[in-house]
């Protein structure tokens, strides 16, 4: 009954999930974010999951921190500042985000709707 999966509904605001691939903190395993992401997408909630490889519960690598900040800034601008109408389609990050994270583009795993397999 404590799981946030029981509180999901289709009218939720967009959600950005960022998780370290090697998070072994009790109660926050990466698989939980993967399941939450799948559940959100299945009911049509705009969501994005970014898994940072080689990172645990706290992000330490400069690349991971910069990627996390770039993803967060993009998300906030799109869904909070611009207040655009939410779309359930997956939007690829704009050129500004791609150039900001170009050196680490292969590090983060983005899971898109319809993906049946998650590679961490």
Coordinates of C-alpha atoms in Angstrom, one line a residue:
X1 CA 0.0 0.0 0.0
X2 CA 3.0 2.3 0.4
X3 CA 4.1 2.0 -3.2
X4 CA 3.6 5.2 -5.3
X5 CA 2.4 2.9 -8.1
X6 CA -1.0 2.8 -6.3
X7 CA -1.4 6.6 -6.6
X8 CA -0.9 7.0 -10.3
X9 CA -3.7 8.5 -12.4
X10 CA -3.9 9.7 -16.0
X11 CA -4.3 13.4 -15.1
X12 CA -0.9 13.6 -13.4
X13 CA 1.5 16.3 -14.5
X14 CA 4.6 15.4 -16.5
X15 CA 7.3 13.5 -14.5
X16 CA 11.1 13.4 -15.0
X17 CA 12.8 10.4 -13.4
X18 CA 16.6 10.4 -13.1
X19 CA 18.2 7.4 -11.5
X20 CA 21.7 6.0 -11.0
X21 CA 22.1 2.6 -12.7
X22 CA 24.1 1.2 -9.8
X23 CA 21.9 2.6 -7.0
X24 CA 21.9 0.0 -4.2
X25 CA 20.3 2.2 -1.6
X26 CA 17.7 0.0 0.1
X27 CA 14.3 1.0 -1.2
X28 CA 15.5 2.9 -4.2
X29 CA 16.7 0.3 -6.7
X30 CA 16.9 1.3 -10.4
X31 CA 14.2 -1.2 -11.3
X32 CA 11.7 0.8 -9.3
X33 CA 12.2 3.8 -11.5
X34 CA 11.9 1.5 -14.6
X35 CA 8.6 0.1 -13.3
X36 CA 7.3 3.6 -12.4
X37 CA 8.2 4.9 -15.9
X38 CA 6.4 1.9 -17.5
X39 CA 3.4 2.4 -15.4
X40 CA 3.3 6.2 -16.1
X41 CA 3.6 5.7 -19.8
X42 CA 0.9 2.9 -19.8
X43 CA -1.7 5.4 -18.5
X44 CA -0.6 8.2 -20.8
X45 CA 1.3 10.4 -18.4
X46 CA 4.1 12.4 -20.1
X47 CA 7.3 11.0 -18.5
X48 CA 11.0 10.5 -19.2
X49 CA 13.5 8.2 -17.6
X50 CA 17.2 8.9 -17.6
X51 CA 19.4 6.2 -16.2
X52 CA 23.0 7.4 -15.3
X53 CA 25.4 4.5 -15.7
X54 CA 28.1 3.9 -13.1
X55 CA 26.2 6.1 -10.6
X56 CA 24.8 5.1 -7.3
X57 CA 22.3 6.9 -5.1
X58 CA 24.4 10.1 -5.3
X59 CA 25.7 11.3 -8.6
X60 CA 29.5 11.9 -8.5
X61 CA 30.8 12.1 -12.0
X62 CA 30.9 15.6 -13.5
X63 CA 29.4 14.3 -16.7
X64 CA 26.4 12.8 -14.8
X65 CA 25.8 15.9 -12.8
X66 CA 26.0 18.1 -16.0
X67 CA 23.7 15.7 -17.8
X68 CA 21.2 15.7 -14.9
X69 CA 21.2 19.5 -14.8
X70 CA 20.7 19.7 -18.6
X71 CA 17.8 17.2 -18.5
X72 CA 16.2 19.0 -15.6
X73 CA 16.6 22.5 -17.2
X74 CA 15.1 21.2 -20.5
X75 CA 12.2 19.6 -18.6
X76 CA 11.5 22.6 -16.5
X77 CA 11.6 25.0 -19.5
X78 CA 9.2 22.7 -21.4
X79 CA 6.7 21.8 -18.8
X80 CA 6.9 24.6 -16.2
X81 CA 8.2 27.8 -17.7
X82 CA 6.7 27.5 -21.2
X83 CA 3.5 25.9 -19.8
X84 CA 2.9 24.2 -23.1
X85 CA 0.1 21.8 -23.5
X86 CA 1.3 18.3 -22.5
X87 CA 1.7 15.8 -25.2
X88 CA 1.9 12.0 -24.6
X89 CA 4.3 11.7 -27.5
X90 CA 8.0 11.4 -26.7
X91 CA 9.8 14.6 -27.7
X92 CA 13.5 14.4 -28.5
X93 CA 15.6 17.0 -26.7
X94 CA 16.3 20.2 -28.6
X95 CA 19.7 21.0 -30.2
X96 CA 20.7 23.0 -27.2
X97 CA 20.3 20.0 -24.9
X98 CA 22.1 17.7 -27.4
X99 CA 25.0 20.0 -27.7
X100 CA 25.3 20.5 -23.9
X101 CA 25.4 16.8 -23.4
X102 CA 27.2 15.7 -26.5
X103 CA 30.2 14.2 -24.8
X104 CA 28.0 12.0 -22.6
X105 CA 25.2 11.3 -25.0
X106 CA 26.1 7.6 -25.1
X107 CA 26.2 7.4 -21.3
X108 CA 22.5 8.1 -20.4
X109 CA 19.9 5.5 -21.4
X110 CA 16.6 7.0 -22.5
X111 CA 13.7 4.6 -22.6
X112 CA 11.1 5.4 -25.1
X113 CA 7.5 4.3 -25.2
X114 CA 7.1 0.9 -26.8
X115 CA 10.6 -0.3 -25.6
X116 CA 10.1 -3.8 -24.5
X117 CA 13.7 -4.2 -23.2
X118 CA 15.6 -1.9 -20.9
X119 CA 19.4 -1.9 -21.3
X120 CA 21.2 -0.5 -18.3

